Amino acid sequence: MNRLIKILHEAGKAAIAFKLRTIFCLTSVALGVSSITIIVAATEGAYKTAYDMVEMFGPDALLVVGGSEESRAIGQREKTITLDDVIAIKEAFPSAYVVVPMTSVRDVTVSYKNKKNQTLVVGSTADYSRAWTWPVVEGSDLTLEDVKGLRNVGLIGPYLADQLFGPEEPVGKYILVKNIPVQIVGVLSSRGTTPTGANLDDRIIMPISTVMRKIQNETKYVSVLRARFVDPSRLEEYSEEIRLFLRQRHRLAEEEPDDFRVISPKEITKFLVALTGSLVVFLGIVGVISLIVAGFVLANLFLLSVRERTREIGIRRSVGARKSDIRLQFLFEAVIITTLGGLAGFILALGGAKLLTLVADFPIHFSWKAFATGLLLAWAVGIGFGLQPASSAANLEPIEALRR
């Protein structure tokens, strides 16, 4: 044990003594490790964001969106879901404890006194809060009578409430929505932003009948329907059943594509992972190349170091140092340098991740896995590429070394 401690001590002294070699090796390893660390953190970030989105979306929910990618490409209408479809699904799927139609209008100008804002207007039913598990924290929720009576009432998001009312109490006040006076009956709880940066609190929820008739001039089609089911474990089955059910209702031929999309939590996860996958692959290639380059830099600098230190190696061998001692010393030197490089690489990765988040709004999540992966790779580079120079140093014969 004492022998190992002495060898480690000598390795540390050598790492300090050969400063230029240490700096070059440390820098090259740090660059490679930082790339790999960002990859691990980006992968974890992608999955964490996906799971956060699933949690927000609802693990027991399906979203049916009118129109499909194929229909949009050939210029067909986007609205294909009708109010009758919503009623039919309610009747056909008793396992769905809530089925809510929704329609929306973006960038609608709303105003209160001299304050104006452009916001999202969503038309829905009295079950909107329940469908999204989005409670009303002030005032009251929409009612069935509001929907039946085409009333000009609304639930306001906290961000929009702050923009229009400031410190004033919004409940009971009237705002103009596209020049229609609308009374605020409740304030939704804060949801913040989506992983893509959209502000969920910047919206107003109104009865779907009011939005369709008075804002959209529509009587039949809705944009989306949302259904939540009692048994989330069968969600994929329900997704396929609803797809077939709507195809039959829309009288689509077998060769025709769906004129709607059924979105499940699984689809959200797949979409986000696919979206981030290309960048992760790119960073992975860069990181692996950087580590290989770092390894070659380390191996070459250590081989040069062996030539410069032949006299030192000869003296140590002549006074009793074993081949294994010399080999271990050079390996310890490599591991010390790559460990420092790994730590520097992790710090560099933290800075690089912040830059990546600012530039591309990319989800990054650092954990012990990212740190451990970076450190293990650093040690692998140190041992893998330091073994050959260490063996060269150990195989020098004492007399030959002293002659040189």
Tab-separated table of C-alpha atoms in Angstrom:
chain	number	residue	atom	x	y	z
A	1	MET	CA	0.000	0.000	0.000
A	2	ASN	CA	2.829	2.378	0.923
A	3	ARG	CA	4.470	1.587	-2.405
A	4	LEU	CA	1.306	2.548	-4.305
A	5	ILE	CA	1.012	5.804	-2.336
A	6	LYS	CA	4.635	6.677	-3.157
A	7	ILE	CA	4.075	5.906	-6.854
A	8	LEU	CA	0.932	8.056	-6.826
A	9	HIS	CA	2.856	10.858	-5.128
A	10	GLU	CA	5.602	10.684	-7.767
A	11	ALA	CA	2.954	10.711	-10.516
A	12	GLY	CA	1.387	13.828	-9.038
A	13	LYS	CA	4.768	15.568	-8.855
A	14	ALA	CA	5.478	14.646	-12.494
A	15	ALA	CA	2.071	15.977	-13.612
A	16	ILE	CA	2.898	19.310	-11.954
A	17	ALA	CA	6.487	19.359	-13.218
A	18	PHE	CA	5.600	18.822	-16.904
A	19	LYS	CA	3.133	21.711	-17.032
A	20	LEU	CA	2.918	22.120	-20.827
A	21	ARG	CA	2.208	18.427	-21.369
A	22	THR	CA	-0.420	18.496	-18.612
A	23	ILE	CA	-2.153	21.587	-20.042
A	24	PHE	CA	-2.322	20.155	-23.591
A	25	CYS	CA	-3.615	16.776	-22.420
A	26	LEU	CA	-6.052	18.286	-19.947
A	27	THR	CA	-7.498	20.673	-22.572
A	28	SER	CA	-7.969	17.979	-25.214
A	29	VAL	CA	-9.662	15.629	-22.724
A	30	ALA	CA	-11.842	18.459	-21.356
A	31	LEU	CA	-13.181	19.253	-24.840
A	32	GLY	CA	-14.048	15.628	-25.540
A	33	VAL	CA	-15.611	15.016	-22.132
A	34	SER	CA	-17.672	18.226	-22.307
A	35	SER	CA	-19.208	17.091	-25.615
A	36	ILE	CA	-20.097	13.656	-24.235
A	37	THR	CA	-21.448	15.167	-20.996
A	38	ILE	CA	-23.721	17.518	-22.955
A	39	ILE	CA	-24.985	14.520	-24.964
A	40	VAL	CA	-25.900	12.596	-21.809
A	41	ALA	CA	-27.522	15.703	-20.280
A	42	ALA	CA	-29.383	16.452	-23.540
A	43	THR	CA	-30.694	12.879	-23.730
A	44	GLU	CA	-31.873	13.017	-20.122
A	45	GLY	CA	-33.325	16.467	-20.763
A	46	ALA	CA	-35.265	15.184	-23.766
A	47	TYR	CA	-36.773	12.315	-21.786
A	48	LYS	CA	-37.510	14.509	-18.759
A	49	THR	CA	-39.231	17.071	-20.992
A	50	ALA	CA	-41.197	14.299	-22.684
A	51	TYR	CA	-42.375	12.927	-19.336
A	52	ASP	CA	-43.211	16.450	-18.085
A	53	MET	CA	-45.263	17.015	-21.239
A	54	VAL	CA	-47.032	13.675	-20.761
A	55	GLU	CA	-47.798	14.623	-17.151
A	56	MET	CA	-49.172	17.981	-18.279
A	57	PHE	CA	-51.058	16.404	-21.186
A	58	GLY	CA	-52.530	13.717	-18.944
A	59	PRO	CA	-51.516	10.028	-18.957
A	60	ASP	CA	-55.191	9.020	-19.315
A	61	ALA	CA	-56.078	11.441	-22.141
A	62	LEU	CA	-56.398	11.421	-25.907
A	63	LEU	CA	-56.581	14.456	-28.159
A	64	VAL	CA	-58.351	14.204	-31.515
A	65	VAL	CA	-57.330	17.030	-33.854
A	66	GLY	CA	-59.224	17.853	-37.026
A	67	GLY	CA	-57.334	17.560	-40.328
A	68	SER	CA	-54.252	15.468	-41.084
A	69	GLU	CA	-50.806	16.091	-42.503
A	70	GLU	CA	-51.872	14.472	-45.793
A	71	SER	CA	-55.076	16.528	-46.091
A	72	ARG	CA	-53.233	19.774	-45.393
A	73	ALA	CA	-50.654	18.957	-48.052
A	74	ILE	CA	-53.357	18.714	-50.721
A	75	GLY	CA	-55.267	21.769	-49.500
A	76	GLN	CA	-58.258	20.110	-47.805
A	77	ARG	CA	-59.955	21.754	-44.828
A	78	GLU	CA	-58.377	21.390	-41.399
A	79	LYS	CA	-61.668	21.233	-39.472
A	80	THR	CA	-63.151	17.761	-39.834
A	81	ILE	CA	-64.376	17.049	-36.282
A	82	THR	CA	-68.023	17.963	-35.698
A	83	LEU	CA	-70.109	18.516	-32.595
A	84	ASP	CA	-72.061	15.409	-33.628
A	85	ASP	CA	-68.773	13.416	-33.551
A	86	VAL	CA	-68.255	14.557	-29.960
A	87	ILE	CA	-71.756	13.451	-28.942
A	88	ALA	CA	-71.317	10.100	-30.741
A	89	ILE	CA	-68.004	9.397	-28.957
A	90	LYS	CA	-69.597	10.211	-25.587
A	91	GLU	CA	-72.321	7.657	-26.285
A	92	ALA	CA	-70.046	4.980	-27.815
A	93	PHE	CA	-67.288	5.113	-25.186
A	94	PRO	CA	-68.743	4.880	-21.670
A	95	SER	CA	-65.183	4.335	-20.353
A	96	ALA	CA	-64.443	7.985	-21.242
A	97	TYR	CA	-65.403	9.906	-18.098
A	98	VAL	CA	-65.052	13.267	-19.847
A	99	VAL	CA	-65.261	14.216	-23.557
A	100	VAL	CA	-64.798	17.900	-24.313
A	101	PRO	CA	-64.884	19.717	-27.668
A	102	MET	CA	-62.661	22.753	-28.161
A	103	THR	CA	-62.145	25.423	-30.756
A	104	SER	CA	-59.594	28.229	-30.705
A	105	VAL	CA	-58.780	31.541	-32.324
A	106	ARG	CA	-55.254	32.905	-32.095
A	107	ASP	CA	-54.064	36.510	-31.843
A	108	VAL	CA	-57.447	37.933	-30.869
A	109	THR	CA	-57.295	41.533	-29.606
A	110	VAL	CA	-58.769	41.896	-26.114
A	111	SER	CA	-58.962	45.170	-24.205
A	112	TYR	CA	-59.861	46.637	-20.840
A	113	LYS	CA	-60.087	50.412	-20.566
A	114	ASN	CA	-56.909	51.661	-22.287
A	115	LYS	CA	-55.030	48.363	-22.093
A	116	LYS	CA	-54.879	45.958	-25.043
A	117	ASN	CA	-53.387	42.522	-25.593
A	118	GLN	CA	-53.400	39.834	-28.283
A	119	THR	CA	-54.258	36.466	-26.848
A	120	LEU	CA	-55.609	32.979	-27.495
A	121	VAL	CA	-59.375	32.571	-27.245
A	122	VAL	CA	-60.488	28.999	-26.516
A	123	GLY	CA	-64.084	27.893	-26.785
A	124	SER	CA	-65.068	24.894	-24.682
A	125	THR	CA	-67.699	23.479	-22.336
A	126	ALA	CA	-68.238	23.502	-18.590
A	127	ASP	CA	-65.917	20.457	-18.366
A	128	TYR	CA	-62.813	22.299	-19.666
A	129	SER	CA	-61.180	22.638	-16.219
A	130	ARG	CA	-61.897	19.006	-15.441
A	131	ALA	CA	-60.638	17.828	-18.838
A	132	TRP	CA	-57.248	19.498	-18.306
A	133	THR	CA	-57.122	19.264	-14.478
A	134	TRP	CA	-56.855	23.045	-14.551
A	135	PRO	CA	-58.697	24.469	-11.526
A	136	VAL	CA	-60.297	27.890	-11.239
A	137	VAL	CA	-58.637	29.704	-8.308
A	138	GLU	CA	-60.832	32.821	-8.248
A	139	GLY	CA	-64.497	33.253	-9.070
A	140	SER	CA	-66.487	30.397	-10.599
A	141	ASP	CA	-66.216	27.935	-13.489
A	142	LEU	CA	-68.203	27.957	-16.731
A	143	THR	CA	-71.607	26.300	-16.457
A	144	LEU	CA	-73.840	24.284	-18.763
A	145	GLU	CA	-76.251	27.257	-18.836
A	146	ASP	CA	-73.404	29.489	-20.101
A	147	VAL	CA	-72.894	27.142	-23.059
A	148	LYS	CA	-76.596	26.661	-23.808
A	149	GLY	CA	-77.325	30.372	-23.538
A	150	LEU	CA	-74.360	31.547	-25.689
A	151	ARG	CA	-73.374	33.806	-22.793
A	152	ASN	CA	-70.551	36.324	-23.076
A	153	VAL	CA	-68.545	35.066	-20.090
A	154	GLY	CA	-64.991	33.800	-19.747
A	155	LEU	CA	-62.236	32.333	-17.600
A	156	ILE	CA	-59.018	34.309	-17.824
A	157	GLY	CA	-55.425	33.088	-17.523
A	158	PRO	CA	-53.299	34.746	-14.797
A	159	TYR	CA	-50.814	36.259	-17.264
A	160	LEU	CA	-53.579	37.908	-19.304
A	161	ALA	CA	-55.289	39.031	-16.084
A	162	ASP	CA	-52.067	40.737	-14.985
A	163	GLN	CA	-51.601	42.388	-18.386
A	164	LEU	CA	-55.131	43.805	-18.484
A	165	PHE	CA	-56.029	44.404	-14.838
A	166	GLY	CA	-52.738	44.680	-12.958
A	167	PRO	CA	-53.547	44.790	-9.231
A	168	GLU	CA	-57.314	45.077	-9.890
A	169	GLU	CA	-59.640	42.156	-9.178
A	170	PRO	CA	-60.635	40.738	-12.623
A	171	VAL	CA	-63.704	38.720	-11.550
A	172	GLY	CA	-66.897	40.554	-12.435
A	173	LYS	CA	-65.197	43.010	-14.802
A	174	TYR	CA	-65.995	43.274	-18.516
A	175	ILE	CA	-63.419	43.160	-21.287
A	176	LEU	CA	-63.821	43.515	-25.036
A	177	VAL	CA	-63.026	40.396	-27.047
A	178	LYS	CA	-63.111	41.336	-30.723
A	179	ASN	CA	-65.449	44.188	-29.695
A	180	ILE	CA	-67.748	41.742	-27.854
A	181	PRO	CA	-68.226	42.646	-24.141
A	182	VAL	CA	-67.277	39.577	-22.093
A	183	GLN	CA	-67.628	39.287	-18.319
A	184	ILE	CA	-64.784	37.567	-16.451
A	185	VAL	CA	-66.321	34.976	-14.119
A	186	GLY	CA	-63.152	33.184	-13.016
A	187	VAL	CA	-59.345	33.084	-13.053
A	188	LEU	CA	-57.468	29.876	-13.931
A	189	SER	CA	-54.518	28.645	-11.895
A	190	SER	CA	-51.044	29.309	-13.291
A	191	ARG	CA	-49.586	26.694	-15.643
A	192	GLY	CA	-46.441	28.576	-16.750
A	193	THR	CA	-44.962	27.758	-20.142
A	194	THR	CA	-44.749	24.621	-22.236
A	195	PRO	CA	-41.324	23.001	-22.919
A	196	THR	CA	-41.456	24.743	-26.306
A	197	GLY	CA	-41.861	28.160	-24.658
A	198	ALA	CA	-45.589	28.844	-25.242
A	199	ASN	CA	-47.255	30.802	-22.412
A	200	LEU	CA	-50.196	28.718	-21.191
A	201	ASP	CA	-51.438	31.503	-18.918
A	202	ASP	CA	-52.034	33.908	-21.814
A	203	ARG	CA	-55.572	32.849	-22.791
A	204	ILE	CA	-59.285	33.300	-22.182
A	205	ILE	CA	-61.750	30.378	-22.075
A	206	MET	CA	-65.302	31.085	-23.267
A	207	PRO	CA	-68.378	28.916	-23.940
A	208	ILE	CA	-67.802	27.030	-27.185
A	209	SER	CA	-71.223	28.096	-28.486
A	210	THR	CA	-70.310	31.771	-28.010
A	211	VAL	CA	-66.942	31.451	-29.756
A	212	MET	CA	-68.343	29.429	-32.674
A	213	ARG	CA	-71.371	31.633	-33.353
A	214	LYS	CA	-70.140	35.116	-32.433
A	215	ILE	CA	-66.426	34.984	-33.284
A	216	GLN	CA	-65.950	32.206	-35.845
A	217	ASN	CA	-69.394	32.284	-37.483
A	218	GLU	CA	-69.385	28.476	-37.260
A	219	THR	CA	-72.164	26.053	-36.323
A	220	LYS	CA	-70.777	22.588	-37.027
A	221	TYR	CA	-67.006	22.061	-36.845
A	222	VAL	CA	-64.652	22.193	-33.844
A	223	SER	CA	-60.858	22.131	-33.843
A	224	VAL	CA	-60.167	19.491	-31.224
A	225	LEU	CA	-61.835	17.062	-28.859
A	226	ARG	CA	-60.247	15.758	-25.676
A	227	ALA	CA	-61.261	12.520	-23.969
A	228	ARG	CA	-60.064	11.118	-20.627
A	229	PHE	CA	-60.497	7.453	-19.771
A	230	VAL	CA	-60.992	5.526	-16.544
A	231	ASP	CA	-58.352	2.896	-17.426
A	232	PRO	CA	-55.108	4.552	-18.671
A	233	SER	CA	-53.471	1.137	-19.259
A	234	ARG	CA	-55.831	0.602	-22.242
A	235	LEU	CA	-55.187	4.034	-23.755
A	236	GLU	CA	-53.577	2.693	-26.944
A	237	GLU	CA	-56.581	0.405	-27.505
A	238	TYR	CA	-58.957	3.336	-27.041
A	239	SER	CA	-56.855	5.397	-29.457
A	240	GLU	CA	-57.233	2.787	-32.210
A	241	GLU	CA	-60.934	2.271	-31.458
A	242	ILE	CA	-61.641	6.011	-31.722
A	243	ARG	CA	-59.645	6.172	-34.954
A	244	LEU	CA	-61.712	3.369	-36.534
A	245	PHE	CA	-64.930	4.825	-35.121
A	246	LEU	CA	-64.282	8.264	-36.682
A	247	ARG	CA	-63.187	6.766	-39.995
A	248	GLN	CA	-66.523	4.959	-40.157
A	249	ARG	CA	-68.466	8.112	-39.213
A	250	HIS	CA	-66.573	10.163	-41.833
A	251	ARG	CA	-67.201	7.434	-44.443
A	252	LEU	CA	-63.551	7.168	-45.423
A	253	ALA	CA	-62.645	4.484	-47.949
A	254	GLU	CA	-59.998	1.934	-46.962
A	255	GLU	CA	-57.343	3.523	-49.188
A	256	GLU	CA	-58.090	7.070	-47.942
A	257	PRO	CA	-55.936	8.532	-45.158
A	258	ASP	CA	-57.451	9.674	-41.865
A	259	ASP	CA	-58.817	13.222	-41.995
A	260	PHE	CA	-57.932	13.702	-38.315
A	261	ARG	CA	-55.107	12.864	-35.910
A	262	VAL	CA	-55.345	11.009	-32.607
A	263	ILE	CA	-52.622	12.191	-30.248
A	264	SER	CA	-51.717	10.122	-27.194
A	265	PRO	CA	-49.024	10.608	-24.511
A	266	LYS	CA	-46.953	7.967	-26.343
A	267	GLU	CA	-47.050	10.072	-29.529
A	268	ILE	CA	-45.807	13.117	-27.620
A	269	THR	CA	-42.849	11.166	-26.214
A	270	LYS	CA	-41.960	9.732	-29.632
A	271	PHE	CA	-42.195	13.154	-31.283
A	272	LEU	CA	-39.938	14.899	-28.773
A	273	VAL	CA	-37.333	12.127	-28.714
A	274	ALA	CA	-37.248	12.109	-32.539
A	275	LEU	CA	-36.956	15.906	-32.555
A	276	THR	CA	-33.949	15.906	-30.229
A	277	GLY	CA	-32.392	12.718	-31.654
A	278	SER	CA	-30.690	14.368	-34.640
A	279	LEU	CA	-28.922	16.934	-32.479
A	280	VAL	CA	-27.887	14.258	-29.974
A	281	VAL	CA	-26.423	12.118	-32.799
A	282	PHE	CA	-24.503	15.113	-34.156
A	283	LEU	CA	-23.116	15.958	-30.711
A	284	GLY	CA	-22.311	12.279	-30.159
A	285	ILE	CA	-20.174	12.061	-33.297
A	286	VAL	CA	-18.386	15.295	-32.375
A	287	GLY	CA	-17.840	14.053	-28.814
A	288	VAL	CA	-16.445	10.662	-29.829
A	289	ILE	CA	-14.103	12.255	-32.377
A	290	SER	CA	-12.962	14.772	-29.740
A	291	LEU	CA	-12.219	11.981	-27.271
A	292	ILE	CA	-10.273	9.964	-29.846
A	293	VAL	CA	-8.248	13.056	-30.754
A	294	ALA	CA	-7.683	13.708	-27.043
A	295	GLY	CA	-6.439	10.135	-26.643
A	296	PHE	CA	-3.955	10.461	-29.510
A	297	VAL	CA	-2.725	13.799	-28.139
A	298	LEU	CA	-2.194	12.205	-24.729
A	299	ALA	CA	-0.420	9.135	-26.181
A	300	ASN	CA	1.964	11.207	-28.322
A	301	LEU	CA	2.807	13.669	-25.547
A	302	PHE	CA	3.462	10.819	-23.130
A	303	LEU	CA	5.719	9.048	-25.663
A	304	LEU	CA	7.721	12.276	-25.978
A	305	SER	CA	7.788	12.485	-22.200
A	306	VAL	CA	9.208	8.933	-22.004
A	307	ARG	CA	12.086	9.955	-24.302
A	308	GLU	CA	12.793	13.064	-22.240
A	309	ARG	CA	12.782	11.094	-18.991
A	310	THR	CA	14.864	8.062	-19.979
A	311	ARG	CA	17.637	9.074	-17.566
A	312	GLU	CA	15.137	9.436	-14.696
A	313	ILE	CA	13.635	6.036	-15.549
A	314	GLY	CA	17.112	4.453	-15.701
A	315	ILE	CA	18.095	5.834	-12.279
A	316	ARG	CA	14.852	4.670	-10.693
A	317	ARG	CA	15.229	1.188	-12.193
A	318	SER	CA	18.861	0.966	-11.038
A	319	VAL	CA	17.909	1.730	-7.423
A	320	GLY	CA	15.237	-0.955	-7.267
A	321	ALA	CA	12.102	0.260	-9.064
A	322	ARG	CA	10.236	-2.535	-10.787
A	323	LYS	CA	8.814	-2.467	-14.288
A	324	SER	CA	5.319	-2.455	-12.756
A	325	ASP	CA	6.245	0.597	-10.662
A	326	ILE	CA	7.283	2.587	-13.748
A	327	ARG	CA	4.200	1.439	-15.659
A	328	LEU	CA	1.924	2.374	-12.771
A	329	GLN	CA	3.532	5.781	-12.371
A	330	PHE	CA	2.907	6.725	-16.012
A	331	LEU	CA	-0.633	5.346	-15.864
A	332	PHE	CA	-1.301	7.297	-12.666
A	333	GLU	CA	0.002	10.437	-14.374
A	334	ALA	CA	-2.372	9.858	-17.279
A	335	VAL	CA	-5.315	9.198	-14.948
A	336	ILE	CA	-4.574	12.289	-12.822
A	337	ILE	CA	-4.438	14.491	-15.933
A	338	THR	CA	-7.577	12.972	-17.482
A	339	THR	CA	-9.450	13.228	-14.163
A	340	LEU	CA	-8.650	16.936	-14.053
A	341	GLY	CA	-9.659	17.096	-17.724
A	342	GLY	CA	-12.923	15.331	-16.913
A	343	LEU	CA	-13.726	17.819	-14.127
A	344	ALA	CA	-12.834	20.735	-16.406
A	345	GLY	CA	-14.939	19.172	-19.170
A	346	PHE	CA	-17.968	18.933	-16.861
A	347	ILE	CA	-17.618	22.619	-15.922
A	348	LEU	CA	-17.221	23.456	-19.625
A	349	ALA	CA	-20.335	21.396	-20.381
A	350	LEU	CA	-22.361	23.446	-17.879
A	351	GLY	CA	-21.403	26.624	-19.761
A	352	GLY	CA	-21.996	24.996	-23.163
A	353	ALA	CA	-25.416	23.747	-22.049
A	354	LYS	CA	-26.485	27.259	-21.058
A	355	LEU	CA	-25.400	28.531	-24.474
A	356	LEU	CA	-27.265	25.687	-26.211
A	357	THR	CA	-30.395	26.443	-24.191
A	358	LEU	CA	-30.223	30.134	-25.108
A	359	VAL	CA	-29.519	29.553	-28.821
A	360	ALA	CA	-31.772	26.555	-29.558
A	361	ASP	CA	-34.054	26.359	-26.481
A	362	PHE	CA	-32.828	22.763	-26.136
A	363	PRO	CA	-33.872	20.765	-23.034
A	364	ILE	CA	-30.807	20.001	-20.887
A	365	HIS	CA	-30.901	18.124	-17.585
A	366	PHE	CA	-27.680	17.477	-15.653
A	367	SER	CA	-27.589	14.655	-13.147
A	368	TRP	CA	-25.024	12.355	-11.548
A	369	LYS	CA	-25.222	10.193	-14.713
A	370	ALA	CA	-23.799	12.973	-16.887
A	371	PHE	CA	-20.966	13.584	-14.402
A	372	ALA	CA	-20.220	9.863	-13.923
A	373	THR	CA	-20.248	9.205	-17.686
A	374	GLY	CA	-17.826	12.068	-18.324
A	375	LEU	CA	-15.474	10.923	-15.563
A	376	LEU	CA	-15.516	7.271	-16.659
A	377	LEU	CA	-14.742	8.271	-20.246
A	378	ALA	CA	-11.878	10.460	-19.039
A	379	TRP	CA	-10.408	7.506	-17.130
A	380	ALA	CA	-10.920	5.248	-20.149
A	381	VAL	CA	-8.948	7.699	-22.319
A	382	GLY	CA	-6.212	7.966	-19.684
A	383	ILE	CA	-5.785	4.219	-19.239
A	384	GLY	CA	-6.455	3.202	-22.858
A	385	PHE	CA	-4.154	5.689	-24.530
A	386	GLY	CA	-1.654	5.896	-21.671
A	387	LEU	CA	-0.984	2.145	-21.552
A	388	GLN	CA	1.361	2.025	-24.555
A	389	PRO	CA	3.630	4.905	-23.399
A	390	ALA	CA	3.605	3.441	-19.865
A	391	SER	CA	4.670	0.041	-21.228
A	392	SER	CA	7.419	1.687	-23.321
A	393	ALA	CA	8.757	3.400	-20.202
A	394	ALA	CA	8.576	0.196	-18.142
A	395	ASN	CA	10.419	-1.860	-20.805
A	396	LEU	CA	13.465	0.428	-20.864
A	397	GLU	CA	16.529	-1.416	-19.570
A	398	PRO	CA	18.330	0.531	-16.796
A	399	ILE	CA	21.786	0.472	-18.462
A	400	GLU	CA	20.404	1.498	-21.870
A	401	ALA	CA	18.361	4.244	-20.256
A	402	LEU	CA	21.388	5.634	-18.425
A	403	ARG	CA	23.519	5.538	-21.609
A	404	ARG	CA	20.931	7.650	-23.449
